[in-house]
Coordinates of N, CA and C in Angstrom, one line a residue:
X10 N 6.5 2.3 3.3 CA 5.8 1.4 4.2 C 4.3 1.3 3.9
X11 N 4.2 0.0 3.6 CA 2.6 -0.2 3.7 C 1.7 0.2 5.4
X12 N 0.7 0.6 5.5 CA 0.0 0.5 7.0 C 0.0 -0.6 7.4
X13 N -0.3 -0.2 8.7 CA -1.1 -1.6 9.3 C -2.4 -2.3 9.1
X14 N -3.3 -3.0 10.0 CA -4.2 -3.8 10.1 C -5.5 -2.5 10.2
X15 N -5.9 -2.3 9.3 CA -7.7 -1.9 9.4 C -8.6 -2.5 10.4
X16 N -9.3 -1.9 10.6 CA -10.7 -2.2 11.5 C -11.5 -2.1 10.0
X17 N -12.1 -3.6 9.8 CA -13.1 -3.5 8.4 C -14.3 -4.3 9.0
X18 N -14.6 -4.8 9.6 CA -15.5 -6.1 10.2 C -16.5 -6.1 8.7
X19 N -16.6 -5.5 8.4 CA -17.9 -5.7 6.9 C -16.8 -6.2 5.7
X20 N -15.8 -6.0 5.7 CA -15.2 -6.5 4.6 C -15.0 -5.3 3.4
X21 N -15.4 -4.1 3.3 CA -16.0 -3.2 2.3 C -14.1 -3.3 1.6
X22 N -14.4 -2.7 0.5 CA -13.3 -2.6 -0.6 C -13.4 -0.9 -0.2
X23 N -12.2 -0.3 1.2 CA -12.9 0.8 1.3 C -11.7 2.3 0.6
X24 N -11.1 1.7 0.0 CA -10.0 2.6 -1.1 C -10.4 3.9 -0.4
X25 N -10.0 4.6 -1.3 CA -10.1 6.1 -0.7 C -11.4 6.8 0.5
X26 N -12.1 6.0 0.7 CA -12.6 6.4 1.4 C -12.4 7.0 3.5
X27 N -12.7 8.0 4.0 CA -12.8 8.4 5.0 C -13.3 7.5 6.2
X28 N -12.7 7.6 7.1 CA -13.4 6.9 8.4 C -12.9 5.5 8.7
X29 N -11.9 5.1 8.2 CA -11.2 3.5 8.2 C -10.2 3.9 9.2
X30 N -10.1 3.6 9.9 CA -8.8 3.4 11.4 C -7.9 1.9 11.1
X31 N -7.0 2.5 11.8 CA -6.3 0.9 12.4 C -6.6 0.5 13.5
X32 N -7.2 -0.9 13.0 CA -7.5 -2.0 14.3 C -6.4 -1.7 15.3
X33 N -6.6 -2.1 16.5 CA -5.6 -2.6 17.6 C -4.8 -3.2 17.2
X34 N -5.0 -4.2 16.6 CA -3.6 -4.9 15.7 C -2.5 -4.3 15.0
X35 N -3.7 -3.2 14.3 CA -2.9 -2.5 13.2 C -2.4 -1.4 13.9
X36 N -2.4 -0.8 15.0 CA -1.8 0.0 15.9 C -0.2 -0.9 16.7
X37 N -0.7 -1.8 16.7 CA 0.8 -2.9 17.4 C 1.3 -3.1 16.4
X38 N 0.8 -3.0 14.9 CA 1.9 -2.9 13.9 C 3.0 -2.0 13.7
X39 N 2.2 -0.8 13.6 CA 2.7 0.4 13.7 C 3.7 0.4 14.4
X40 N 3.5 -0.1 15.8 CA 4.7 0.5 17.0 C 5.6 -0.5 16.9
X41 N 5.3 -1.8 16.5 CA 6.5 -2.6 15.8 C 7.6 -1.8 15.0
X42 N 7.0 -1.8 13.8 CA 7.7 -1.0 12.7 C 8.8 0.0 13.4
X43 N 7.8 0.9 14.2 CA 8.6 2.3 14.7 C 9.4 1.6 15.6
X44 N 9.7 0.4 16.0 CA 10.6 0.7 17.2 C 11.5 -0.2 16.2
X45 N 11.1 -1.2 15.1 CA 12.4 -1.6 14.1 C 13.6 -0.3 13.8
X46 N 12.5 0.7 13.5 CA 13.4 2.0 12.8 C 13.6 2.9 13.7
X47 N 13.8 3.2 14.8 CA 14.3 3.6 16.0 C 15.9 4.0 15.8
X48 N 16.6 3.3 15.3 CA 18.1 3.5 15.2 C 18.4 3.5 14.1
X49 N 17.4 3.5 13.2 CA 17.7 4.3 11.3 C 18.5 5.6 11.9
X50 N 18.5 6.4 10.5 CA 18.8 7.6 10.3 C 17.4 8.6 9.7
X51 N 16.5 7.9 10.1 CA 15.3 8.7 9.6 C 15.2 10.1 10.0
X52 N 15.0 11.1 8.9 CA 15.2 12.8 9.1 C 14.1 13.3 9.0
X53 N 13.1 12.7 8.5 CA 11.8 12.2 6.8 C 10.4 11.5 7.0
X54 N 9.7 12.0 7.8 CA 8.7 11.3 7.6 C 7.2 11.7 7.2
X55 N 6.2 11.2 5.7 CA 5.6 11.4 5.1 C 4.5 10.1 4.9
X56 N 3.3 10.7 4.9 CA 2.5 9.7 4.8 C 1.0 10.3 3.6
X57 N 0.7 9.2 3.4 CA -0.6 9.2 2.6 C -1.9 9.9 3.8
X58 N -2.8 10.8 3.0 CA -3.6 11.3 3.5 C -4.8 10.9 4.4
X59 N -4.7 9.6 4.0 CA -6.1 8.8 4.9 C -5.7 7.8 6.2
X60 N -6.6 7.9 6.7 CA -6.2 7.9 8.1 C -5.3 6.4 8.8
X61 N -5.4 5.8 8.3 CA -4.9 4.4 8.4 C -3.2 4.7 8.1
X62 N -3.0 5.5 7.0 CA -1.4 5.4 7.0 C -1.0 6.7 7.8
X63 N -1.8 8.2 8.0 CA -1.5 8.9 9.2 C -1.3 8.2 10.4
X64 N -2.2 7.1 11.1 CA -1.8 6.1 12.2 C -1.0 5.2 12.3
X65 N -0.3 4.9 10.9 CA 0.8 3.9 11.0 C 1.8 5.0 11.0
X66 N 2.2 6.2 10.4 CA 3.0 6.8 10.5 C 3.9 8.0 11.9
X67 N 2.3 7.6 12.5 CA 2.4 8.8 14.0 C 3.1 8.3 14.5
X68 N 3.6 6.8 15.3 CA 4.5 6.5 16.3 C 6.2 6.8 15.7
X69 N 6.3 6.2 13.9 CA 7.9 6.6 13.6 C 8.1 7.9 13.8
X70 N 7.0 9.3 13.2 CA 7.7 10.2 13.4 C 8.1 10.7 15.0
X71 N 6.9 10.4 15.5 CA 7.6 10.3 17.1 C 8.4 9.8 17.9
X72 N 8.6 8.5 17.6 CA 10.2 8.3 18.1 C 11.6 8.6 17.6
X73 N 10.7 9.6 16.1 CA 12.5 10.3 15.6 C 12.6 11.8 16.1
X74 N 11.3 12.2 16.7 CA 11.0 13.3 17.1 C 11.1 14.4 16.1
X75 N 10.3 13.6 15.3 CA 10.1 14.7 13.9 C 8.2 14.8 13.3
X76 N 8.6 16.2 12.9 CA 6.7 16.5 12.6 C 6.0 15.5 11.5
X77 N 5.3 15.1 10.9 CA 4.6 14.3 10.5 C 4.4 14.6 9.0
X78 N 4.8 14.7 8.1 CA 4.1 15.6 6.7 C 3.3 14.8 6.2
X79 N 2.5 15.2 5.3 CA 1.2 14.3 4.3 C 1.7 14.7 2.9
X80 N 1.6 13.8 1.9 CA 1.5 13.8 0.7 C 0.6 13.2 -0.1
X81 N -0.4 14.1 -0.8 CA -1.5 13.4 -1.6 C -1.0 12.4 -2.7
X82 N 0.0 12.0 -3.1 CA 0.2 11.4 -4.3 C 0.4 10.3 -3.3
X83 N 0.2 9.9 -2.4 CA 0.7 8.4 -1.4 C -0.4 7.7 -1.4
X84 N -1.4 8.4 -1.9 CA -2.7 7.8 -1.2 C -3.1 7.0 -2.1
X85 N -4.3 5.8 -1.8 CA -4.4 5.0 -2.5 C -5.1 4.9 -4.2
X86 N -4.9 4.0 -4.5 CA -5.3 3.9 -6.2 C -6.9 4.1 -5.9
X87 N -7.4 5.1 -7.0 CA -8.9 5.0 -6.9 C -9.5 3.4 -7.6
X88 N -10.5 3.5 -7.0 CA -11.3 1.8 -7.8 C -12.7 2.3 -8.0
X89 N -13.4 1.6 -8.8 CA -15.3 2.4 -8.8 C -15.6 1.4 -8.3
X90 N -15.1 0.2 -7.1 CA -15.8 -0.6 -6.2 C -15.4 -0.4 -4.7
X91 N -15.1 1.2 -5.0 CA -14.8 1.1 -3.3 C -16.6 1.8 -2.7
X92 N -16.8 1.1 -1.1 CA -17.7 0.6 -0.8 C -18.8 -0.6 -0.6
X93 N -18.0 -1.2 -1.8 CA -18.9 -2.4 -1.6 C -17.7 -3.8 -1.2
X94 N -18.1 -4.7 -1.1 CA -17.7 -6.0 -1.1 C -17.3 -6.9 -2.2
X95 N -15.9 -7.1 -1.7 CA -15.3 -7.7 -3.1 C -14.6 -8.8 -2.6
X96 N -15.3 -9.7 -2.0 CA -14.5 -10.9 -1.3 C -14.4 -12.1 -2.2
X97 N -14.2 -13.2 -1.6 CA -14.3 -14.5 -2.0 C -15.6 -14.9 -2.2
X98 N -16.0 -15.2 -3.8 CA -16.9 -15.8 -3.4 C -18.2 -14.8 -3.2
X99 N -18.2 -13.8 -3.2 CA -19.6 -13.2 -2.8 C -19.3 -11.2 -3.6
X100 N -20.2 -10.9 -3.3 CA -20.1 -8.9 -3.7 C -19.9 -9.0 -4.9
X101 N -19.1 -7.9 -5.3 CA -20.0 -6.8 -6.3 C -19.4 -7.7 -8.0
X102 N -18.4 -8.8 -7.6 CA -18.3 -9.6 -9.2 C -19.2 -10.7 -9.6
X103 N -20.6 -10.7 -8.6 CA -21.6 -11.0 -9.2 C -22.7 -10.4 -10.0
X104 N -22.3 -8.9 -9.7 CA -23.5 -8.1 -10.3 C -22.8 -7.9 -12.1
X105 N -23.7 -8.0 -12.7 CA -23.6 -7.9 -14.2 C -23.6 -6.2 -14.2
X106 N -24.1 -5.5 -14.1 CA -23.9 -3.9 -13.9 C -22.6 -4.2 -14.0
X107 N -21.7 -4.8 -13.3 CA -20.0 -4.4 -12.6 C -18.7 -4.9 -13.8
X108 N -19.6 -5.8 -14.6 CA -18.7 -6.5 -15.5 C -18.3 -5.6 -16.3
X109 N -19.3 -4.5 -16.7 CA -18.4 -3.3 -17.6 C -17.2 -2.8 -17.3
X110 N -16.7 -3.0 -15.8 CA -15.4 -2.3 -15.3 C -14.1 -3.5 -14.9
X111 N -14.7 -4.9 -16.1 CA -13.4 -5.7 -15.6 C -13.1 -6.3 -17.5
X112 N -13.1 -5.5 -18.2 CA -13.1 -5.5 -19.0 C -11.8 -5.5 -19.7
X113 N -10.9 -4.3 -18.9 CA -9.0 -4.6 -19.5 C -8.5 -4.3 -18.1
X114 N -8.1 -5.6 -17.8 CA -7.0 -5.7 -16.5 C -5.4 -5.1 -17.0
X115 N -5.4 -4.8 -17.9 CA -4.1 -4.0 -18.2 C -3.9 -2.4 -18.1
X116 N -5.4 -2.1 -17.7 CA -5.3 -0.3 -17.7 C -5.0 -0.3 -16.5
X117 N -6.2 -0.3 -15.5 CA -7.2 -1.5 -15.2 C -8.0 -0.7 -15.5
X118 N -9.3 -1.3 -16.4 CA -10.3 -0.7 -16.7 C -11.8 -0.4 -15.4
X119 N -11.1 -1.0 -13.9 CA -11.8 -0.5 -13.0 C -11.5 0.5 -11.8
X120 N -10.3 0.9 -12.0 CA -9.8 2.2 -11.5 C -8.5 3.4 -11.8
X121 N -7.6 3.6 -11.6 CA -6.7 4.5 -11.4 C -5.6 3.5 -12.3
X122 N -5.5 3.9 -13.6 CA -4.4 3.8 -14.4 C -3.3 3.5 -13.7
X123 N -2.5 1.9 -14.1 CA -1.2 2.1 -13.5 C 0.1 2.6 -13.3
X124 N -0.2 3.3 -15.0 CA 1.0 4.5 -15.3 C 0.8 5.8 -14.6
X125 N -0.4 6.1 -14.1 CA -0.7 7.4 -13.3 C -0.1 7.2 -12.1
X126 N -0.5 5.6 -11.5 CA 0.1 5.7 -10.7 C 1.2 5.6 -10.3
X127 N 2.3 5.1 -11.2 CA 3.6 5.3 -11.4 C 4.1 6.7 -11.3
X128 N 3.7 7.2 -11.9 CA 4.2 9.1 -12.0 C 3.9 9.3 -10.9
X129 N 2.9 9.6 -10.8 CA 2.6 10.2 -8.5 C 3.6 9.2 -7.8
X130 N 3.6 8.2 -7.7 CA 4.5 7.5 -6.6 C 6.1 8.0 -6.8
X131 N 6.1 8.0 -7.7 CA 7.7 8.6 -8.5 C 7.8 9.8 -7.9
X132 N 7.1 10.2 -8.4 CA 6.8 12.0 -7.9 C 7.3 12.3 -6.6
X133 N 6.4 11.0 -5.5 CA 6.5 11.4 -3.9 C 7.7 10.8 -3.6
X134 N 8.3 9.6 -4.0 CA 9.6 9.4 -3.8 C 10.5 10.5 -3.8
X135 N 10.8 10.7 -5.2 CA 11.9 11.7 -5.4 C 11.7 13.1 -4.3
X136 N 10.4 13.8 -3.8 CA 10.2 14.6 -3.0 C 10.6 14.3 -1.7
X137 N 10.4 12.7 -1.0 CA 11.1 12.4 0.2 C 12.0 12.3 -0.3
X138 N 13.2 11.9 -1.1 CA 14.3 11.5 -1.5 C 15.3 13.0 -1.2
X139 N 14.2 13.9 -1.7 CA 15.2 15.7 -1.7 C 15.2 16.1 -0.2
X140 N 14.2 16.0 0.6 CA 13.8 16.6 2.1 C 14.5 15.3 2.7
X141 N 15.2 14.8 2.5 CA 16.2 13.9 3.7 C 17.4 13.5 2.9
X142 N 17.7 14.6 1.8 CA 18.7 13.9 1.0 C 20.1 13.8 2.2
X143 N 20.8 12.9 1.7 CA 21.9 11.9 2.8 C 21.2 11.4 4.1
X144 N 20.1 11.0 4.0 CA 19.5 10.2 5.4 C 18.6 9.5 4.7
X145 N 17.9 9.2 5.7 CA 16.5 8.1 5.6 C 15.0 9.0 5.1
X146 N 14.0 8.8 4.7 CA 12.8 8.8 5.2 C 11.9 7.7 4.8
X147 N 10.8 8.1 5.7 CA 9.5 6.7 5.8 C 8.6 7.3 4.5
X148 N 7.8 6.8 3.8 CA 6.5 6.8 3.0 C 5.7 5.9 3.5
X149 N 4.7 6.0 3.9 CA 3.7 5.4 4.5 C 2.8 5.4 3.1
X150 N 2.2 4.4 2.5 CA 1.0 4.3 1.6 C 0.5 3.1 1.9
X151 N 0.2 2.7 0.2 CA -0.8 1.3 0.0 C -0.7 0.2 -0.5
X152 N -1.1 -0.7 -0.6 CA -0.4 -2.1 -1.0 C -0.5 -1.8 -2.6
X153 N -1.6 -1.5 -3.6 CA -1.2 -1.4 -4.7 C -0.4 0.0 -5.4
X154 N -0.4 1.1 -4.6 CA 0.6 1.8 -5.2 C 2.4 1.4 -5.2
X155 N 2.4 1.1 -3.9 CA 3.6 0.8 -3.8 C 4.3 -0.8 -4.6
X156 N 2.7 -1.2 -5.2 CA 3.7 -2.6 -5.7 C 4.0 -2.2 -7.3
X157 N 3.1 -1.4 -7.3 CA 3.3 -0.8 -9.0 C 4.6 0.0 -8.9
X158 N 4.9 0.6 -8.3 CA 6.0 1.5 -8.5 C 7.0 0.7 -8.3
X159 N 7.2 -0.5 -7.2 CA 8.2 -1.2 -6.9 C 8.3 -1.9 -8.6
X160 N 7.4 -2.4 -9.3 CA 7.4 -3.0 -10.3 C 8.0 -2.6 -11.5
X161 N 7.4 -1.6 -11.5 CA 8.3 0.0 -12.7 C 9.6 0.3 -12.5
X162 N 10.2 0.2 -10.8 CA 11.5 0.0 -11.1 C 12.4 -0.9 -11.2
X163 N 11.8 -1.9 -11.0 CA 12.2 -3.8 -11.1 C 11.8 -3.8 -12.5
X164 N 11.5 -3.2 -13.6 CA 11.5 -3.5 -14.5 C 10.5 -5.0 -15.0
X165 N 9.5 -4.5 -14.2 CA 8.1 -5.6 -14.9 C 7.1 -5.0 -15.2
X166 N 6.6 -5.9 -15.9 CA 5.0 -5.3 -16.0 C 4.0 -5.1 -15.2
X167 N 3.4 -3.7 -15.3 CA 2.4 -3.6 -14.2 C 1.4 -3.9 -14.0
X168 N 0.9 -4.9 -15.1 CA -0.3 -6.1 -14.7 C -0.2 -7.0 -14.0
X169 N -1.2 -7.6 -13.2 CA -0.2 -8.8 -12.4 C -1.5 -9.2 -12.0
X170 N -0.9 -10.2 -11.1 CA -2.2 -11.4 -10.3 C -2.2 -10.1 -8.6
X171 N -3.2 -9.7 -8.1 CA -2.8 -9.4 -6.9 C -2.4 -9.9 -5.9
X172 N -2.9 -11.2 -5.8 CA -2.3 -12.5 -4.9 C -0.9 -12.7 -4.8
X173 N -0.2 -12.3 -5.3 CA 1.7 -12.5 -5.9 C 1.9 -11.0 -5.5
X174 N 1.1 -10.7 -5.0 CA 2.0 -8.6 -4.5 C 3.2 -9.3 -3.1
X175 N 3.8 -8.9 -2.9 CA 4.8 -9.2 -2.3 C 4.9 -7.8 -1.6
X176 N 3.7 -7.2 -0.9 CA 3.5 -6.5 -0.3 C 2.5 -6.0 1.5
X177 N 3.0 -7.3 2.0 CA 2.3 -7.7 3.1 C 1.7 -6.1 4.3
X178 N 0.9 -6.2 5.2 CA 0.8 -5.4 5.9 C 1.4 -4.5 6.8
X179 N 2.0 -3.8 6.9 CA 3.4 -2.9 8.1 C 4.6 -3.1 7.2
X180 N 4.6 -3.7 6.0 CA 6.2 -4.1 5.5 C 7.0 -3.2 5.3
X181 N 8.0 -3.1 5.1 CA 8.7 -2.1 4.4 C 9.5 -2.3 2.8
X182 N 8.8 -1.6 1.5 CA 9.4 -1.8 0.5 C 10.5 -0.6 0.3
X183 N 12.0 -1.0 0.3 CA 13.1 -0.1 0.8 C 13.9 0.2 -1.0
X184 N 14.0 1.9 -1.1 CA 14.2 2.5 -2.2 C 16.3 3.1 -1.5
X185 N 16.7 2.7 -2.8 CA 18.2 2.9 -2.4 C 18.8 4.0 -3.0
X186 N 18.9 5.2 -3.4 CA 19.4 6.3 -4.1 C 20.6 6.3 -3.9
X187 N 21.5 6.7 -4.9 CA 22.8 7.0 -5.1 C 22.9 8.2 -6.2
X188 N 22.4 9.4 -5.4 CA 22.5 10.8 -6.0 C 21.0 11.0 -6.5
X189 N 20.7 10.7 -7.6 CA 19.2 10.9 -7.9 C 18.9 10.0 -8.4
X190 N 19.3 8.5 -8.5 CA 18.9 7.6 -9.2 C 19.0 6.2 -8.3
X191 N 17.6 5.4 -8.4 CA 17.8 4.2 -7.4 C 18.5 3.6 -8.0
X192 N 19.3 2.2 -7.0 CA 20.0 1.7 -7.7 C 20.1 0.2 -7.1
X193 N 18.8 0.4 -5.7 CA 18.5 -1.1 -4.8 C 17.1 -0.4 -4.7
X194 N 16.5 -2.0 -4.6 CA 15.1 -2.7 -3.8 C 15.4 -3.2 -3.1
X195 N 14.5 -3.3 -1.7 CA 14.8 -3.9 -0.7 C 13.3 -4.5 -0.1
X196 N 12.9 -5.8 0.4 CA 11.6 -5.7 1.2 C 12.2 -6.7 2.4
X197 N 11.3 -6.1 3.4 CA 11.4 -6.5 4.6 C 10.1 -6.8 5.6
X198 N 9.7 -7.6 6.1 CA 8.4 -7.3 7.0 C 8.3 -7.6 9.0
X199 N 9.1 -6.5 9.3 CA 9.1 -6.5 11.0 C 8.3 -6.9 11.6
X200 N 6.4 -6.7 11.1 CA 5.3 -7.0 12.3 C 5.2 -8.4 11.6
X201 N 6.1 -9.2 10.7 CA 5.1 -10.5 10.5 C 4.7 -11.7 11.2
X202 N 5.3 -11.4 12.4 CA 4.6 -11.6 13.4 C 3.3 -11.6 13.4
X203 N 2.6 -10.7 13.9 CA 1.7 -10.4 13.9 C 0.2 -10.2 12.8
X204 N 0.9 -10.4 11.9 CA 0.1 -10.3 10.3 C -0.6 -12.1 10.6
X205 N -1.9 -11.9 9.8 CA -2.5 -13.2 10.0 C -2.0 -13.6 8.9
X206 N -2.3 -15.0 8.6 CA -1.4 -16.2 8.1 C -2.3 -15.7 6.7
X207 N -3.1 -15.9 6.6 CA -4.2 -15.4 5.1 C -4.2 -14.2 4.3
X208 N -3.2 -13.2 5.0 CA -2.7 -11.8 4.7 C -1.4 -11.6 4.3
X209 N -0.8 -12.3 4.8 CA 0.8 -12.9 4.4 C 0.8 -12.7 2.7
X210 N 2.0 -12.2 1.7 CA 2.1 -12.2 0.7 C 1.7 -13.7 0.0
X211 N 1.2 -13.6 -1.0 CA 0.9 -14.8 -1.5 C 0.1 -15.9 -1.0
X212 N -0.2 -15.5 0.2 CA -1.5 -16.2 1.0 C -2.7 -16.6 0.2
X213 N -3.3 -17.6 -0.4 CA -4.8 -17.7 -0.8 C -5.6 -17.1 -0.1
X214 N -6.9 -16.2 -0.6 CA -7.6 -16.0 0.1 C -8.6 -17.0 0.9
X215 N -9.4 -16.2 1.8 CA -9.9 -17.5 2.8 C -11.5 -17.1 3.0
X216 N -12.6 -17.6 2.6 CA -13.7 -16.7 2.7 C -14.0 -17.1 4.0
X217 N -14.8 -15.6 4.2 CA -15.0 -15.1 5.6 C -14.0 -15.2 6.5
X218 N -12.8 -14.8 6.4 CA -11.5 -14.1 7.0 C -11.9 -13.3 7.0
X219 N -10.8 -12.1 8.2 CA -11.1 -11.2 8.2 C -9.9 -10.2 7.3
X220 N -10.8 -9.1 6.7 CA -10.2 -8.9 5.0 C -9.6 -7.4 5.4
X221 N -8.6 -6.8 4.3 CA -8.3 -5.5 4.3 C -7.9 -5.3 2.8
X222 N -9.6 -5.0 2.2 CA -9.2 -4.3 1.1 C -9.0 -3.0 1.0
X223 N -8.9 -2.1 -0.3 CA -8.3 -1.2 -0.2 C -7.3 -0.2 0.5
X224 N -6.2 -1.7 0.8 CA -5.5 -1.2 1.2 C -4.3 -0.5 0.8

């Protein structure tokens, strides 16, 4: 599961960083989601370390009445533009300083290798996959870990336009195991409802919308 809706009012590109909450919105995402998966078989639930996906994750584990685990390999792709602004139209891809870090969009030459992040995501699957084996569990992370890994096992490449992530906010991208090996993808999105129309997969961006990067 991707989180919900951030509180960003500045717009910052805030990746790994500390102190990002979910908006109100992104809290009625959350409780969406959890009351979709209410009558799963969830046994399993595990989230990324930072605080946005611990808050999308607190209401499922509580309505399966289960403790909460964290796993660092969920958490998001590092970037060397988190903190600043990376909107439409404005922030840090005007500064010539920053052009040294857009140099190969196939590593990506501005943050966290997408093969690395294939191995960790792999990693934390197969570890939820063993702690609920014959049931459900939830992985709560980020929009670009989980589209890279969805990709690697769709068998594409892990370059891509980010506008085409097919990884909307609260969604759920659903991993199918039959023994130790997937064997279905699945995506679903219960709050889209509530997701603004400009955040929606494949949405153009909109300047001066209100944004959730690093997410």
């Amino acid at each position: 599961m991707r989180h919900g809706e951030v509180h960003n009012p500045e717009g910052v590109l805030y990746g790994r960083r500390a102190g990002y909450h979910l908006s109100d919105l992104g809290r009625r995402m959350a409780d969406r989601v959890a009351e979709h998966l209410a009558g799963r078989d969830v046994t399993h639930v595990v989230a990324s370390p930072l605080e946005r996906a611990q808050e999308t994750a607190a209401p499922i584990a509580k309505t399966h009445g289960l403790d909460l685990a964290t796993d660092e390999r969920l958490i998001e792709a590092a970037n060397v533009f988190e903190g600043k602004t990376f909107g439409v139209g404005d922030g840090a891809l005007k500064k010539p300083a920053n052009w040294k870090y857009l140099t190969n969009p196939f590593r990506p030459s501005w943050g966290e290798p997408y093969v690395e992040q294939v191995v960790r995501m792999m990693s934390a699957l197969d570890a939820a996959k063993d702690a609920a084996r014959g049931h459900e569990a939830v992985c709560v992370s980020h929009q670009l870990p989980i589209w890279i890994v969805r990709s690697f096992v769709e068998r594409r490449r892990l370059w891509h336009d980010p506008r085409r992530r097919e990884c909307t906010l609260a969604s759920l991208t659903t991993f199918t195991y039959r023994g130790d090996k997937i064997v279905s993808v699945g995506y679903s999105e219960p709050a889209r409802d509530l997701v603004p129309a400009h955040l929606l997969a494949g949405a153009k961006p909109v300047k001066g919308a209100s944004k959730a990067f690093g997410a």
